């Protein structure tokens, strides 16, 4: 009977730790999904801004998000048209 009383707090502590770990994993998974959903939105918004100033094909915009341990970087490549087609029409 004394063993049961001693083990009860350990199980409770273990359950709390497992719950915290699961919450961290779920938050991390959600943030990854949010980042993946962000790229198409960024591409659309950037394309809209660029189109205000020049004619650009939708396929001419490429966006890459690279994630590292300490830092993430966003790379944007836009194929700029020649001088004759720069004015939006």
mmCIF file of N, CA and C in Angstrom:
data_model
loop_
_atom_site.group_PDB
_atom_site.id
_atom_site.type_symbol
_atom_site.label_atom_id
_atom_site.label_comp_id
_atom_site.label_asym_id
_atom_site.label_seq_id
_atom_site.Cartn_x
_atom_site.Cartn_y
_atom_site.Cartn_z
ATOM 1 N N UNK A 1 0.813 -1.185 0.000
ATOM 2 C CA UNK A 1 0.000 0.000 0.000
ATOM 3 C C UNK A 1 0.865 1.261 0.000
ATOM 4 N N UNK A 2 1.969 1.246 0.698
ATOM 5 C CA UNK A 2 2.848 2.405 0.703
ATOM 6 C C UNK A 2 3.494 2.608 -0.655
ATOM 7 N N UNK A 3 3.729 1.527 -1.366
ATOM 8 C CA UNK A 3 4.295 1.657 -2.714
ATOM 9 C C UNK A 3 3.346 2.439 -3.619
ATOM 10 N N UNK A 4 2.088 2.172 -3.498
ATOM 11 C CA UNK A 4 1.102 2.868 -4.312
ATOM 12 C C UNK A 4 1.132 4.372 -4.042
ATOM 13 N N UNK A 5 1.232 4.743 -2.800
ATOM 14 C CA UNK A 5 1.264 6.159 -2.449
ATOM 15 C C UNK A 5 2.523 6.841 -2.962
ATOM 16 N N UNK A 6 3.621 6.121 -2.978
ATOM 17 C CA UNK A 6 4.872 6.693 -3.479
ATOM 18 C C UNK A 6 4.862 6.835 -4.997
ATOM 19 N N UNK A 7 4.232 5.908 -5.679
ATOM 20 C CA UNK A 7 4.239 5.925 -7.143
ATOM 21 C C UNK A 7 3.248 6.926 -7.714
ATOM 22 N N UNK A 8 2.242 7.267 -6.997
ATOM 23 C CA UNK A 8 1.224 8.178 -7.500
ATOM 24 C C UNK A 8 1.799 9.522 -7.962
ATOM 25 N N UNK A 9 2.639 10.207 -7.187
ATOM 26 C CA UNK A 9 3.198 11.478 -7.666
ATOM 27 C C UNK A 9 4.082 11.304 -8.896
ATOM 28 N N UNK A 10 4.787 10.204 -8.983
ATOM 29 C CA UNK A 10 5.640 9.981 -10.149
ATOM 30 C C UNK A 10 4.808 9.895 -11.417
ATOM 31 N N UNK A 11 3.717 9.170 -11.351
ATOM 32 C CA UNK A 11 2.851 9.053 -12.528
ATOM 33 C C UNK A 11 2.273 10.409 -12.899
ATOM 34 N N UNK A 12 1.895 11.164 -11.900
ATOM 35 C CA UNK A 12 1.337 12.481 -12.145
ATOM 36 C C UNK A 12 2.370 13.396 -12.803
ATOM 37 N N UNK A 13 3.598 13.374 -12.296
ATOM 38 C CA UNK A 13 4.660 14.182 -12.887
ATOM 39 C C UNK A 13 4.962 13.728 -14.308
ATOM 40 N N UNK A 14 4.968 12.424 -14.508
ATOM 41 C CA UNK A 14 5.231 11.879 -15.836
ATOM 42 C C UNK A 14 4.127 12.274 -16.810
ATOM 43 N N UNK A 15 2.897 12.233 -16.355
ATOM 44 C CA UNK A 15 1.775 12.613 -17.210
ATOM 45 C C UNK A 15 1.845 14.092 -17.571
ATOM 46 N N UNK A 16 2.210 14.917 -16.607
ATOM 47 C CA UNK A 16 2.338 16.352 -16.882
ATOM 48 C C UNK A 16 3.439 16.616 -17.903
ATOM 49 N N UNK A 17 4.562 15.928 -17.734
ATOM 50 C CA UNK A 17 5.676 16.108 -18.672
ATOM 51 C C UNK A 17 5.284 15.642 -20.068
ATOM 52 N N UNK A 18 4.584 14.516 -20.155
ATOM 53 C CA UNK A 18 4.145 14.008 -21.458
ATOM 54 C C UNK A 18 3.158 14.973 -22.102
ATOM 55 N N UNK A 19 2.268 15.527 -21.304
ATOM 56 C CA UNK A 19 1.294 16.487 -21.824
ATOM 57 C C UNK A 19 1.997 17.737 -22.361
ATOM 58 N N UNK A 20 2.980 18.238 -21.623
ATOM 59 C CA UNK A 20 3.726 19.418 -22.069
ATOM 60 C C UNK A 20 4.479 19.139 -23.365
ATOM 61 N N UNK A 21 5.095 17.967 -23.452
ATOM 62 C CA UNK A 21 5.818 17.603 -24.680
ATOM 63 C C UNK A 21 4.867 17.531 -25.862
ATOM 64 N N UNK A 22 3.700 16.932 -25.652
ATOM 65 C CA UNK A 22 2.716 16.825 -26.724
ATOM 66 C C UNK A 22 2.248 18.205 -27.164
ATOM 67 N N UNK A 23 2.028 19.104 -26.217
ATOM 68 C CA UNK A 23 1.604 20.458 -26.568
ATOM 69 C C UNK A 23 2.673 21.181 -27.379
ATOM 70 N N UNK A 24 3.929 20.976 -27.025
ATOM 71 C CA UNK A 24 5.030 21.590 -27.779
ATOM 72 C C UNK A 24 5.073 21.035 -29.195
ATOM 73 N N UNK A 25 4.935 19.714 -29.327
ATOM 74 C CA UNK A 25 4.946 19.097 -30.657
ATOM 75 C C UNK A 25 3.782 19.592 -31.511
ATOM 76 N N UNK A 26 2.604 19.697 -30.922
ATOM 77 C CA UNK A 26 1.442 20.182 -31.665
ATOM 78 C C UNK A 26 1.621 21.634 -32.097
ATOM 79 N N UNK A 27 2.151 22.463 -31.221
ATOM 80 C CA UNK A 27 2.393 23.867 -31.574
ATOM 81 C C UNK A 27 3.412 23.965 -32.695
ATOM 82 N N UNK A 28 4.446 23.169 -32.637
ATOM 83 C CA UNK A 28 5.475 23.168 -33.683
ATOM 84 C C UNK A 28 4.880 22.718 -35.011
ATOM 85 N N UNK A 29 4.048 21.683 -34.986
ATOM 86 C CA UNK A 29 3.415 21.182 -36.208
ATOM 87 C C UNK A 29 2.499 22.239 -36.808
ATOM 88 N N UNK A 30 1.749 22.925 -35.965
ATOM 89 C CA UNK A 30 0.855 23.976 -36.458
ATOM 90 C C UNK A 30 1.636 25.129 -37.075
ATOM 91 N N UNK A 31 2.751 25.485 -36.462
ATOM 92 C CA UNK A 31 3.543 26.590 -37.007
ATOM 93 C C UNK A 31 4.154 26.201 -38.351
ATOM 94 N N UNK A 32 4.544 24.936 -38.523
ATOM 95 C CA UNK A 32 5.054 24.485 -39.819
ATOM 96 C C UNK A 32 3.977 24.573 -40.884
ATOM 97 N N UNK A 33 2.758 24.181 -40.546
ATOM 98 C CA UNK A 33 1.668 24.267 -41.517
ATOM 99 C C UNK A 33 1.371 25.713 -41.867
ATOM 100 N N UNK A 34 1.418 26.582 -40.890
ATOM 101 C CA UNK A 34 1.163 28.002 -41.143
ATOM 102 C C UNK A 34 2.209 28.568 -42.083
ATOM 103 N N UNK A 35 3.463 28.174 -41.912
ATOM 104 C CA UNK A 35 4.522 28.648 -42.804
ATOM 105 C C UNK A 35 4.311 28.136 -44.215
ATOM 106 N N UNK A 36 3.882 26.887 -44.348
ATOM 107 C CA UNK A 36 3.643 26.331 -45.674
ATOM 108 C C UNK A 36 2.488 27.042 -46.367
ATOM 109 N N UNK A 37 1.482 27.442 -45.618
ATOM 110 C CA UNK A 37 0.351 28.171 -46.185
ATOM 111 C C UNK A 37 0.726 29.606 -46.524
ATOM 112 N N UNK A 38 1.769 30.109 -45.921
ATOM 113 C CA UNK A 38 2.177 31.495 -46.105
ATOM 114 C C UNK A 38 2.766 31.754 -47.490
ATOM 115 N N UNK A 39 3.492 30.802 -48.050
ATOM 116 C CA UNK A 39 4.180 31.030 -49.325
ATOM 117 C C UNK A 39 3.240 31.393 -50.469
ATOM 118 N N UNK A 40 2.159 30.664 -50.705
ATOM 119 C CA UNK A 40 1.266 31.074 -51.793
ATOM 120 C C UNK A 40 0.663 32.456 -51.576
ATOM 121 N N UNK A 41 0.362 32.797 -50.338
ATOM 122 C CA UNK A 41 -0.178 34.129 -50.049
ATOM 123 C C UNK A 41 0.853 35.214 -50.314
ATOM 124 N N UNK A 42 2.082 34.977 -49.905
ATOM 125 C CA UNK A 42 3.156 35.935 -50.178
ATOM 126 C C UNK A 42 3.350 36.125 -51.670
ATOM 127 N N UNK A 43 3.357 35.027 -52.411
ATOM 128 C CA UNK A 43 3.567 35.113 -53.850
ATOM 129 C C UNK A 43 2.465 35.938 -54.502
ATOM 130 N N UNK A 44 1.224 35.710 -54.096
ATOM 131 C CA UNK A 44 0.102 36.464 -54.667
ATOM 132 C C UNK A 44 0.227 37.949 -54.346
ATOM 133 N N UNK A 45 0.520 38.266 -53.089
ATOM 134 C CA UNK A 45 0.622 39.669 -52.681
ATOM 135 C C UNK A 45 1.784 40.382 -53.366
ATOM 136 N N UNK A 46 2.921 39.729 -53.443
ATOM 137 C CA UNK A 46 4.089 40.332 -54.096
ATOM 138 C C UNK A 46 3.808 40.560 -55.571
ATOM 139 N N UNK A 47 3.173 39.602 -56.210
ATOM 140 C CA UNK A 47 2.838 39.743 -57.627
ATOM 141 C C UNK A 47 1.895 40.924 -57.849
ATOM 142 N N UNK A 48 0.921 41.103 -56.966
ATOM 143 C CA UNK A 48 -0.004 42.236 -57.088
ATOM 144 C C UNK A 48 0.737 43.572 -56.994
ATOM 145 N N UNK A 49 1.671 43.676 -56.075
ATOM 146 C CA UNK A 49 2.434 44.919 -55.906
ATOM 147 C C UNK A 49 3.303 45.185 -57.127
ATOM 148 N N UNK A 50 3.988 44.174 -57.622
ATOM 149 C CA UNK A 50 4.862 44.350 -58.788
ATOM 150 C C UNK A 50 4.034 44.714 -60.015
ATOM 151 N N UNK A 51 2.850 44.135 -60.160
ATOM 152 C CA UNK A 51 1.997 44.415 -61.322
ATOM 153 C C UNK A 51 1.489 45.854 -61.346
ATOM 154 N N UNK A 52 1.531 46.530 -60.219
ATOM 155 C CA UNK A 52 1.146 47.947 -60.210
ATOM 156 C C UNK A 52 2.141 48.797 -60.993
ATOM 157 N N UNK A 53 3.366 48.316 -61.135
ATOM 158 C CA UNK A 53 4.429 49.103 -61.748
ATOM 159 C C UNK A 53 4.907 48.554 -63.084
ATOM 160 N N UNK A 54 4.673 47.287 -63.359
ATOM 161 C CA UNK A 54 5.113 46.707 -64.634
ATOM 162 C C UNK A 54 4.339 45.428 -64.919
ATOM 163 N N UNK A 55 4.352 45.055 -66.179
ATOM 164 C CA UNK A 55 3.706 43.799 -66.573
ATOM 165 C C UNK A 55 4.621 42.636 -66.215
ATOM 166 N N UNK A 56 4.073 41.729 -65.451
ATOM 167 C CA UNK A 56 4.834 40.558 -65.028
ATOM 168 C C UNK A 56 3.923 39.343 -65.129
ATOM 169 N N UNK A 57 4.459 38.286 -65.696
ATOM 170 C CA UNK A 57 3.722 37.033 -65.779
ATOM 171 C C UNK A 57 3.653 36.405 -64.389
ATOM 172 N N UNK A 58 2.536 35.800 -64.076
ATOM 173 C CA UNK A 58 2.375 35.165 -62.765
ATOM 174 C C UNK A 58 3.420 34.092 -62.509
ATOM 175 N N UNK A 59 3.853 33.440 -63.566
ATOM 176 C CA UNK A 59 4.864 32.392 -63.425
ATOM 177 C C UNK A 59 6.270 32.966 -63.261
ATOM 178 N N UNK A 60 6.405 34.277 -63.363
ATOM 179 C CA UNK A 60 7.725 34.908 -63.287
ATOM 180 C C UNK A 60 8.170 35.187 -61.852
ATOM 181 N N UNK A 61 7.325 34.852 -60.884
ATOM 182 C CA UNK A 61 7.661 35.083 -59.480
ATOM 183 C C UNK A 61 7.908 33.738 -58.803
ATOM 184 N N UNK A 62 9.067 33.629 -58.169
ATOM 185 C CA UNK A 62 9.423 32.408 -57.451
ATOM 186 C C UNK A 62 9.827 32.788 -56.029
ATOM 187 N N UNK A 63 9.232 32.123 -55.064
ATOM 188 C CA UNK A 63 9.519 32.408 -53.664
ATOM 189 C C UNK A 63 9.957 31.122 -52.980
ATOM 190 N N UNK A 64 11.048 31.226 -52.227
ATOM 191 C CA UNK A 64 11.556 30.078 -51.474
ATOM 192 C C UNK A 64 11.757 30.491 -50.022
ATOM 193 N N UNK A 65 11.346 29.631 -49.128
ATOM 194 C CA UNK A 65 11.578 29.840 -47.708
ATOM 195 C C UNK A 65 12.502 28.737 -47.229
ATOM 196 N N UNK A 66 13.655 29.133 -46.716
ATOM 197 C CA UNK A 66 14.626 28.164 -46.205
ATOM 198 C C UNK A 66 14.699 28.325 -44.697
ATOM 199 N N UNK A 67 14.502 27.217 -44.002
ATOM 200 C CA UNK A 67 14.511 27.249 -42.546
ATOM 201 C C UNK A 67 15.788 26.630 -42.015
ATOM 202 N N UNK A 68 16.417 27.324 -41.112
ATOM 203 C CA UNK A 68 17.599 26.814 -40.435
ATOM 204 C C UNK A 68 17.345 26.730 -38.947
ATOM 205 N N UNK A 69 18.335 26.286 -38.219
ATOM 206 C CA UNK A 69 18.184 26.179 -36.767
ATOM 207 C C UNK A 69 18.084 27.552 -36.112
ATOM 208 N N UNK A 70 18.931 28.471 -36.548
ATOM 209 C CA UNK A 70 18.986 29.791 -35.921
ATOM 210 C C UNK A 70 18.256 30.871 -36.704
ATOM 211 N N UNK A 71 18.041 30.627 -38.009
ATOM 212 C CA UNK A 71 17.519 31.693 -38.855
ATOM 213 C C UNK A 71 16.771 31.104 -40.042
ATOM 214 N N UNK A 72 15.771 31.810 -40.509
ATOM 215 C CA UNK A 72 15.069 31.455 -41.739
ATOM 216 C C UNK A 72 15.311 32.559 -42.746
ATOM 217 N N UNK A 73 15.336 32.190 -44.028
ATOM 218 C CA UNK A 73 15.533 33.209 -45.063
ATOM 219 C C UNK A 73 14.457 33.066 -46.125
ATOM 220 N N UNK A 74 14.069 34.193 -46.667
ATOM 221 C CA UNK A 74 13.065 34.258 -47.716
ATOM 222 C C UNK A 74 13.747 34.765 -48.969
ATOM 223 N N UNK A 75 13.694 33.973 -50.031
ATOM 224 C CA UNK A 75 14.316 34.345 -51.305
ATOM 225 C C UNK A 75 13.207 34.587 -52.321
ATOM 226 N N UNK A 76 13.266 35.747 -52.979
ATOM 227 C CA UNK A 76 12.262 36.111 -53.972
ATOM 228 C C UNK A 76 12.962 36.391 -55.289
ATOM 229 N N UNK A 77 12.568 35.674 -56.330
ATOM 230 C CA UNK A 77 13.100 35.894 -57.673
ATOM 231 C C UNK A 77 11.954 36.316 -58.580
ATOM 232 N N UNK A 78 12.131 37.459 -59.241
ATOM 233 C CA UNK A 78 11.124 37.968 -60.172
ATOM 234 C C UNK A 78 11.795 38.195 -61.510
ATOM 235 N N UNK A 79 11.261 37.564 -62.524
ATOM 236 C CA UNK A 79 11.781 37.759 -63.875
ATOM 237 C C UNK A 79 11.244 39.092 -64.389
ATOM 238 N N UNK A 80 12.145 40.060 -64.541
ATOM 239 C CA UNK A 80 11.757 41.414 -64.937
ATOM 240 C C UNK A 80 11.664 41.482 -66.457
ATOM 241 N N UNK A 81 10.563 42.031 -66.973
ATOM 242 C CA UNK A 81 10.403 42.129 -68.427
ATOM 243 C C UNK A 81 11.325 43.185 -69.035
ATOM 244 N N UNK A 82 11.405 43.175 -70.354
ATOM 245 C CA UNK A 82 12.232 44.178 -71.029
ATOM 246 C C UNK A 82 11.594 45.562 -70.891
ATOM 247 N N UNK A 83 12.302 46.605 -71.284
ATOM 248 C CA UNK A 83 11.885 47.997 -71.068
ATOM 249 C C UNK A 83 10.559 48.329 -71.742
ATOM 250 N N UNK A 84 10.244 47.732 -72.896
ATOM 251 C CA UNK A 84 9.019 48.062 -73.619
ATOM 252 C C UNK A 84 7.768 47.611 -72.875
ATOM 253 N N UNK A 85 7.853 46.534 -72.121
ATOM 254 C CA UNK A 85 6.656 46.019 -71.461
ATOM 255 C C UNK A 85 6.618 46.339 -69.970
ATOM 256 N N UNK A 86 7.445 47.251 -69.503
ATOM 257 C CA UNK A 86 7.491 47.577 -68.074
ATOM 258 C C UNK A 86 6.279 48.374 -67.608
ATOM 259 N N UNK A 87 5.698 49.181 -68.463
ATOM 260 C CA UNK A 87 4.540 49.972 -68.067
ATOM 261 C C UNK A 87 3.306 49.080 -68.022
ATOM 262 N N UNK A 88 2.592 49.131 -66.912
ATOM 263 C CA UNK A 88 1.362 48.342 -66.782
ATOM 264 C C UNK A 88 0.307 48.938 -67.692
ATOM 265 N N UNK A 89 -0.459 48.065 -68.282
ATOM 266 C CA UNK A 89 -1.425 48.560 -69.239
ATOM 267 C C UNK A 89 -2.781 48.506 -68.846
#
